[in-house]
């Protein structure tokens, strides 16, 4: 940050997240010839490692320049034909944008609106799929982590009901703010397209669409009629098998992604999930027990371990909290988006962070709330979180 803000700037939006120095160092390299014979030494092991993060042996990984939005598009245009039917539950800005993209690409989208603060309801999915006796629904979408509201949906529960109905639809999962931070099991949960981006759990700068697709998705791809070019899978498959790309790849990002996988495996994937849960629990204690405020997530079933959306009292403005936090305390908090603008602010707690970093975010948010006229007891947030962190393992 500039000299206006000496010391570390605290970034607590739910992505981009902190970039570890090991990753910054890995990216800091001179240009490399993208066709040099040593490139496959980087890329072939990298595809394998990324697959491990998705918990997949059978899947195929694609790495595109882009972002999570590009991965959405790639999944759709590579597996679907015009006017095919999609089932999606909408309960936040990102599930909304995903539904909107399906519509703009010419699909027949069954949008089921749910309260913001809830997620994809497995029992409703079951009813809808049971009624779909002609199997018109080709894709079921689950936003594993709705970043706008801090809500995690349970992919495994949706898979169970799809199996119970014997429904052949593909299962798409938006894991942009969950993969590499919240447990995700591509093969075990029978996910067909899992979508992520570089700037969240992978701890990289934004700029890469990271996705894993199943054998079933590759089968669907053979007959998919939507037009595609840059984001097509066939060009990737033809070149990736030898470790190359159909265009000039972002080699520093690929090296950074390899370092990201190394960091994740050094800690252990399961430990990464546990750490995220522990930090998230501390943040929730601060909100619920310290500040006596409400979460946007309506029930513990929906609590997210990567982002917490905090509802401010009705007569207060969350935008003021966010601008005070930024200008006075050098802390970036996530804004409330569209429907919840001004009503919530968000603390992103994913990627490279620990309890004391999260404590700084809690303390900064608390000071900004008090400055904005919100009545919370000074020190109560950190007190509640730290009690939890001290006593839990
Ligand atoms: C759940 C979710 N899906 C999709 C996106 C879009 O990803 P990107 O901004 O990387 O294109 C985001 C971005 O924050 C997200 O949180």
Coordinates of C-alpha atoms and ligand atoms in Angstrom, one line a residue:
X1 CA 0.0 0.0 0.0
X2 CA 1.1 3.6 -0.4
X3 CA 3.0 5.6 2.3
X4 CA -0.4 7.0 3.2
X5 CA -0.9 3.6 4.9
X6 CA 2.3 2.6 6.5
X7 CA 2.5 -1.0 7.8
X8 CA 0.6 -3.9 6.3
X9 CA -2.7 -3.2 4.7
X10 CA -5.3 -5.8 6.0
X11 CA -7.2 -7.4 3.1
X12 CA -10.2 -9.3 4.4
X13 CA -12.4 -9.4 1.4
X14 CA -13.4 -12.9 0.2
X15 CA -10.9 -12.8 -2.6
X16 CA -8.4 -11.7 -3.8
X17 CA -6.8 -13.1 -0.7
X18 CA -3.3 -12.7 0.8
X19 CA -0.5 -14.0 -1.4
X20 CA 2.1 -15.9 0.5
X21 CA 5.7 -14.9 -0.1
X22 CA 6.6 -18.3 -1.5
X23 CA 4.0 -17.7 -4.2
X24 CA 5.2 -14.2 -4.9
X25 CA 8.8 -15.5 -5.2
X26 CA 7.7 -18.3 -7.5
X27 CA 6.1 -15.8 -9.9
X28 CA 9.1 -13.5 -9.9
X29 CA 10.8 -15.0 -12.9
X30 CA 12.1 -13.9 -16.3
X31 CA 10.1 -14.7 -19.4
X32 CA 10.2 -18.3 -20.5
X33 CA 9.8 -19.7 -24.0
X34 CA 6.3 -21.3 -23.8
X35 CA 7.4 -24.1 -26.3
X36 CA 10.6 -25.0 -24.6
X37 CA 11.1 -28.7 -24.0
X38 CA 11.2 -28.3 -20.2
X39 CA 7.6 -26.8 -20.0
X40 CA 6.0 -30.3 -19.6
X41 CA 8.2 -30.8 -16.5
X42 CA 6.2 -28.0 -15.0
X43 CA 2.8 -28.6 -16.4
X44 CA 2.3 -32.4 -16.3
X45 CA 2.9 -32.7 -12.5
X46 CA 0.9 -29.5 -12.1
X47 CA -2.3 -31.0 -13.6
X48 CA -1.9 -34.0 -11.2
X49 CA -1.4 -31.7 -8.2
X50 CA -4.4 -29.5 -9.0
X51 CA -6.5 -32.7 -9.4
X52 CA -5.5 -33.7 -5.9
X53 CA -6.8 -30.4 -4.6
X54 CA -10.2 -31.2 -6.3
X55 CA -9.9 -34.8 -4.8
X56 CA -10.1 -36.3 -8.2
X57 CA -8.3 -39.1 -9.9
X58 CA -10.6 -39.6 -12.9
X59 CA -11.1 -35.9 -13.7
X60 CA -9.4 -33.6 -16.2
X61 CA -8.1 -30.2 -15.2
X62 CA -8.3 -27.2 -17.4
X63 CA -6.3 -24.0 -16.6
X64 CA -7.5 -21.0 -18.7
X65 CA -6.4 -17.4 -18.5
X66 CA -9.5 -15.8 -17.1
X67 CA -11.3 -15.9 -13.7
X68 CA -14.1 -17.9 -12.1
X69 CA -16.6 -16.3 -14.5
X70 CA -14.5 -17.7 -17.5
X71 CA -14.6 -21.1 -15.9
X72 CA -18.5 -20.9 -15.7
X73 CA -18.6 -20.1 -19.4
X74 CA -16.2 -22.8 -20.3
X75 CA -18.3 -25.4 -18.4
X76 CA -21.5 -24.3 -20.1
X77 CA -20.4 -24.0 -23.7
X78 CA -18.5 -27.2 -23.7
X79 CA -21.2 -29.4 -22.4
X80 CA -24.6 -28.0 -23.5
X81 CA -26.7 -27.3 -26.6
X82 CA -29.0 -24.4 -27.2
X83 CA -32.3 -24.4 -25.2
X84 CA -31.3 -27.3 -22.9
X85 CA -32.7 -27.1 -19.4
X86 CA -30.7 -26.1 -16.3
X87 CA -31.9 -26.1 -12.7
X88 CA -30.3 -23.5 -10.4
X89 CA -31.2 -22.2 -7.0
X90 CA -30.6 -18.4 -6.6
X91 CA -29.9 -17.0 -3.2
X92 CA -27.1 -14.4 -3.6
X93 CA -25.3 -12.3 -6.2
X94 CA -23.1 -15.1 -7.5
X95 CA -25.8 -17.7 -8.0
X96 CA -27.7 -14.9 -9.7
X97 CA -24.9 -14.1 -12.1
X98 CA -24.4 -17.7 -12.9
X99 CA -28.1 -18.1 -13.7
X100 CA -27.9 -15.0 -15.8
X101 CA -25.0 -16.4 -17.8
X102 CA -26.9 -19.6 -18.6
X103 CA -29.7 -17.4 -19.9
X104 CA -27.5 -15.2 -21.9
X105 CA -25.9 -18.2 -23.5
X106 CA -29.3 -19.4 -24.7
X107 CA -30.2 -22.1 -22.2
X108 CA -33.7 -22.8 -20.7
X109 CA -33.0 -21.9 -17.1
X110 CA -35.3 -23.0 -14.2
X111 CA -34.4 -20.5 -11.6
X112 CA -35.7 -21.3 -8.1
X113 CA -35.4 -18.2 -5.8
X114 CA -34.6 -18.8 -2.2
X115 CA -34.0 -16.4 0.8
X116 CA -30.6 -14.8 0.7
X117 CA -29.0 -16.5 3.7
X118 CA -30.0 -20.0 2.7
X119 CA -28.6 -22.2 0.0
X120 CA -29.4 -25.1 -2.4
X121 CA -32.1 -27.2 -0.6
X122 CA -31.5 -30.9 -1.3
X123 CA -35.1 -31.8 -0.5
X124 CA -36.4 -29.3 -3.1
X125 CA -33.9 -30.6 -5.7
X126 CA -35.2 -34.1 -5.0
X127 CA -38.9 -33.0 -5.6
X128 CA -38.0 -31.2 -8.8
X129 CA -35.9 -34.1 -10.2
X130 CA -38.5 -36.7 -9.3
X131 CA -41.1 -34.7 -11.2
X132 CA -38.8 -34.5 -14.2
X133 CA -39.6 -37.9 -15.5
X134 CA -38.5 -37.2 -19.1
X135 CA -35.1 -36.1 -17.8
X136 CA -35.4 -32.7 -19.5
X137 CA -33.0 -31.1 -16.9
X138 CA -29.5 -31.6 -18.2
X139 CA -27.6 -29.7 -15.5
X140 CA -28.1 -29.2 -11.8
X141 CA -26.1 -26.3 -10.4
X142 CA -24.9 -25.9 -6.9
X143 CA -23.1 -22.8 -5.7
X144 CA -21.0 -24.5 -3.0
X145 CA -20.2 -21.2 -1.4
X146 CA -22.3 -18.1 -2.0
X147 CA -19.7 -15.5 -1.3
X148 CA -22.3 -12.7 -1.2
X149 CA -24.1 -14.0 1.9
X150 CA -21.5 -16.4 3.5
X151 CA -23.6 -19.5 2.8
X152 CA -22.3 -23.0 2.1
X153 CA -24.5 -25.5 0.3
X154 CA -23.9 -29.2 0.8
X155 CA -22.9 -30.7 -2.5
X156 CA -22.9 -34.2 -1.0
X157 CA -26.5 -33.9 0.0
X158 CA -27.5 -32.8 -3.5
X159 CA -25.6 -35.7 -5.0
X160 CA -27.5 -38.1 -2.7
X161 CA -30.9 -36.9 -3.9
X162 CA -29.8 -37.0 -7.5
X163 CA -28.7 -40.6 -7.0
X164 CA -31.9 -41.4 -5.1
X165 CA -33.9 -40.2 -8.2
X166 CA -31.6 -41.9 -10.6
X167 CA -31.5 -38.6 -12.5
X168 CA -28.8 -38.4 -15.2
X169 CA -28.3 -34.6 -15.1
X170 CA -24.7 -33.3 -14.9
X171 CA -23.8 -31.8 -11.6
X172 CA -22.0 -28.4 -11.8
X173 CA -20.5 -26.9 -8.7
X174 CA -19.3 -23.3 -8.4
X175 CA -16.4 -23.7 -5.9
X176 CA -14.8 -20.3 -6.6
X177 CA -14.7 -19.3 -2.9
X178 CA -14.6 -22.8 -1.5
X179 CA -12.2 -25.1 -3.4
X180 CA -8.9 -25.4 -1.5
X181 CA -10.5 -23.9 1.6
X182 CA -13.7 -26.0 2.3
X183 CA -13.9 -29.8 1.7
X184 CA -14.7 -30.6 -1.9
X185 CA -14.7 -34.2 -3.3
X186 CA -15.0 -34.2 -7.1
X187 CA -15.0 -38.0 -7.6
X188 CA -16.8 -39.1 -4.4
X189 CA -19.6 -36.6 -4.9
X190 CA -19.9 -37.3 -8.6
X191 CA -19.3 -33.7 -9.6
X192 CA -19.1 -33.2 -13.4
X193 CA -17.8 -29.6 -13.7
X194 CA -16.1 -28.0 -10.7
X195 CA -15.3 -24.4 -11.2
X196 CA -12.8 -22.2 -9.4
X197 CA -10.5 -19.2 -9.8
X198 CA -7.0 -18.4 -8.7
X199 CA -7.5 -15.5 -6.3
X200 CA -9.2 -17.2 -3.4
X201 CA -8.3 -20.5 -1.8
X202 CA -5.4 -21.0 -4.2
X203 CA -3.9 -17.7 -2.8
X204 CA -2.8 -16.4 -6.2
X205 CA -3.5 -13.1 -8.0
X206 CA -6.7 -13.2 -10.0
X207 CA -6.3 -14.1 -13.7
X208 CA -6.7 -17.9 -13.9
X209 CA -9.8 -20.0 -14.3
X210 CA -9.2 -23.3 -12.7
X211 CA -11.6 -26.2 -13.4
X212 CA -11.9 -30.0 -13.2
X213 CA -14.3 -32.0 -15.3
X214 CA -15.5 -35.6 -15.1
X215 CA -15.4 -38.3 -17.7
X216 CA -19.2 -37.8 -18.0
X217 CA -18.7 -34.1 -18.8
X218 CA -16.2 -35.1 -21.5
X219 CA -18.8 -37.5 -23.0
X220 CA -21.4 -34.7 -23.0
X221 CA -18.8 -32.4 -24.6
X222 CA -18.8 -34.7 -27.7
X223 CA -22.4 -33.8 -28.5
X224 CA -22.6 -30.2 -27.1
X225 CA -23.7 -27.8 -29.8
X226 CA -23.1 -24.4 -28.2
X227 CA -20.5 -22.4 -30.1
X228 CA -17.1 -22.1 -28.5
X229 CA -13.6 -21.0 -29.4
X230 CA -11.1 -19.6 -26.8
X231 CA -12.6 -21.6 -23.9
X232 CA -13.1 -24.8 -25.9
X233 CA -11.9 -28.0 -24.2
X234 CA -10.9 -29.9 -27.4
X235 CA -8.0 -27.5 -28.2
X236 CA -6.8 -27.8 -24.6
X237 CA -7.0 -31.6 -24.6
X238 CA -5.1 -31.8 -27.9
X239 CA -2.2 -29.8 -26.5
X240 CA -2.3 -30.3 -22.7
X241 CA -1.6 -34.0 -23.1
X242 CA 1.9 -33.1 -24.1
X243 CA 2.2 -30.4 -21.4
X244 CA 1.5 -27.4 -23.7
X245 CA -1.3 -25.0 -24.4
X246 CA -3.2 -23.9 -27.6
X247 CA -2.1 -20.3 -26.9
X248 CA 0.6 -18.4 -25.0
X249 CA 0.2 -19.5 -21.4
X250 CA 0.8 -17.4 -18.3
X251 CA 3.9 -19.2 -17.2
X252 CA 4.5 -17.2 -14.0
X253 CA 0.9 -18.0 -12.9
X254 CA 1.5 -21.7 -13.6
X255 CA 4.7 -21.6 -11.5
X256 CA 2.7 -19.8 -8.8
X257 CA 0.0 -22.4 -9.0
X258 CA 2.5 -25.2 -8.5
X259 CA 3.8 -23.4 -5.4
X260 CA 0.3 -22.9 -4.2
X261 CA -0.3 -26.7 -4.4
X262 CA 3.1 -27.3 -2.6
X263 CA 2.0 -25.0 0.2
X264 CA -1.4 -26.7 0.5
X265 CA 0.2 -30.1 0.6
X266 CA 2.9 -29.0 3.1
X267 CA 0.1 -28.1 5.5
X268 CA -2.1 -31.0 4.4
X269 CA -5.4 -30.5 2.6
X270 CA -7.5 -31.7 5.5
X271 CA -5.5 -29.3 7.9
X272 CA -6.3 -26.5 5.5
X273 CA -10.0 -27.2 5.9
X274 CA -9.7 -27.5 9.6
X275 CA -7.9 -24.2 9.9
X276 CA -10.5 -22.5 7.8
X277 CA -13.2 -23.9 10.0
X278 CA -11.5 -22.9 13.2
X279 CA -10.9 -19.3 12.1
X280 CA -14.5 -19.1 10.8
X281 CA -15.9 -20.3 14.1
X282 CA -13.9 -17.6 15.9
X283 CA -15.3 -15.0 13.6
X284 CA -18.8 -16.3 14.1
X285 CA -18.3 -16.2 17.9
X286 CA -17.2 -12.6 17.6
X287 CA -20.4 -11.7 15.7
X288 CA -22.9 -13.7 17.6
X289 CA -21.6 -13.7 21.2
X290 CA -19.3 -10.7 21.2
X291 CA -21.3 -8.1 19.2
X292 CA -24.7 -9.7 19.5
X293 CA -25.3 -9.1 15.8
X294 CA -26.8 -11.5 13.2
X295 CA -25.3 -13.4 10.4
X296 CA -26.8 -13.3 7.0
X297 CA -26.6 -17.1 7.0
X298 CA -29.9 -18.2 8.5
X299 CA -28.9 -21.5 10.1
X300 CA -25.7 -23.3 11.1
X301 CA -26.4 -25.8 8.3
X302 CA -25.5 -22.9 5.9
X303 CA -22.5 -21.4 7.7
X304 CA -19.5 -20.7 5.5
X305 CA -16.0 -21.3 6.6
X306 CA -14.5 -18.8 4.1
X307 CA -16.7 -15.7 4.5
X308 CA -19.0 -14.3 7.1
X309 CA -21.7 -11.8 6.2
X310 CA -22.7 -9.7 9.1
X311 CA -26.0 -7.9 9.2
X312 CA -25.9 -4.4 10.7
X313 CA -28.9 -3.0 12.7
X314 CA -31.7 -1.7 10.4
X315 CA -31.1 2.0 11.0
X316 CA -27.3 1.7 10.3
X317 CA -25.4 1.6 7.0
X318 CA -22.9 -1.1 6.4
X319 CA -21.3 1.0 3.7
X320 CA -20.1 3.5 6.3
X321 CA -18.5 0.6 8.3
X322 CA -16.7 -0.5 5.2
X323 CA -15.4 3.0 4.2
X324 CA -14.4 3.8 7.8
X325 CA -12.5 0.5 8.0
X326 CA -10.7 1.2 4.8
X327 CA -9.9 4.9 5.4
X328 CA -9.2 4.9 9.1
X329 CA -8.0 1.4 9.9
X330 CA -6.5 0.3 6.5
X331 CA -8.7 -2.7 6.4
X332 CA -10.7 -3.9 3.4
X333 CA -14.0 -5.6 4.3
X334 CA -16.3 -7.1 1.7
X335 CA -19.3 -5.0 0.7
X336 CA -23.0 -6.1 0.7
X337 CA -23.9 -6.7 -2.9
X338 CA -27.2 -5.6 -4.7
X339 CA -30.1 -6.9 -2.5
X340 CA -28.0 -6.7 0.7
X341 CA -26.0 -3.5 -0.2
X342 CA -25.8 -1.3 3.0
X343 CA -27.3 -4.1 5.1
X344 CA -24.3 -6.4 5.5
X345 CA -20.6 -6.2 5.4
X346 CA -18.4 -9.3 5.0
X347 CA -15.2 -10.6 6.5
X348 CA -13.4 -12.9 4.1
X349 CA -11.4 -15.4 6.0
X350 CA -9.8 -17.7 3.4
X351 CA -6.4 -18.5 2.1
X352 CA -3.2 -17.6 3.8
X353 CA -4.2 -16.5 7.3
X354 CA -4.2 -17.4 10.9
X355 CA -6.0 -16.5 14.1
X356 CA -4.2 -13.4 14.9
X357 CA -4.7 -12.0 11.4
X358 CA -8.4 -12.7 11.8
X359 CA -8.3 -11.0 15.2
X360 CA -7.1 -7.9 13.4
X361 CA -10.0 -8.0 11.0
X362 CA -12.5 -8.5 13.9
X363 CA -10.9 -5.6 15.9
X364 CA -10.9 -3.3 12.8
X365 CA -14.5 -4.1 11.9
X366 CA -15.5 -3.5 15.5
X367 CA -13.8 -0.1 15.7
X368 CA -15.4 0.9 12.4
X369 CA -18.8 -0.2 13.6
X370 CA -18.5 1.9 16.8
X371 CA -17.4 4.9 14.7
X372 CA -20.5 4.3 12.6
X373 CA -22.8 4.5 15.5
X374 CA -23.4 0.8 16.0
X375 CA -23.6 -0.2 19.6
X376 CA -21.2 -3.0 20.3
X377 CA -19.0 -3.4 23.4
X378 CA -15.4 -2.4 22.7
X379 CA -13.2 -5.5 22.7
X380 CA -16.1 -7.9 22.8
X381 CA -15.4 -9.4 19.3
X382 CA -11.8 -10.3 19.9
X383 CA -12.7 -11.5 23.4
X384 CA -15.3 -14.0 22.1
X385 CA -13.1 -15.2 19.2
X386 CA -10.0 -15.5 21.3
X387 CA -11.8 -17.5 24.0
X388 CA -12.8 -20.0 21.3
X389 CA -9.4 -20.1 19.7
X390 CA -7.7 -20.6 23.0
X391 CA -9.9 -23.4 24.2
X392 CA -10.4 -25.3 20.9
X393 CA -7.6 -27.3 19.3
Ligands
LIG1 C1 -19.1 -17.9 -5.7 C2 -18.5 -17.1 -6.8 N1 -18.7 -17.5 -8.1 C3 -18.2 -16.8 -9.1 C4 -17.4 -15.7 -8.9 C5 -16.9 -14.9 -10.1 O1 -15.5 -15.2 -10.1 P1 -14.5 -14.1 -10.8 O2 -14.7 -12.8 -10.1 O3 -13.1 -14.8 -10.5 O4 -14.7 -14.1 -12.2 C6 -17.1 -15.2 -7.6 C7 -16.3 -14.1 -7.4 O5 -16.1 -13.6 -6.3 C8 -17.7 -16.0 -6.6 O6 -17.4 -15.6 -5.3

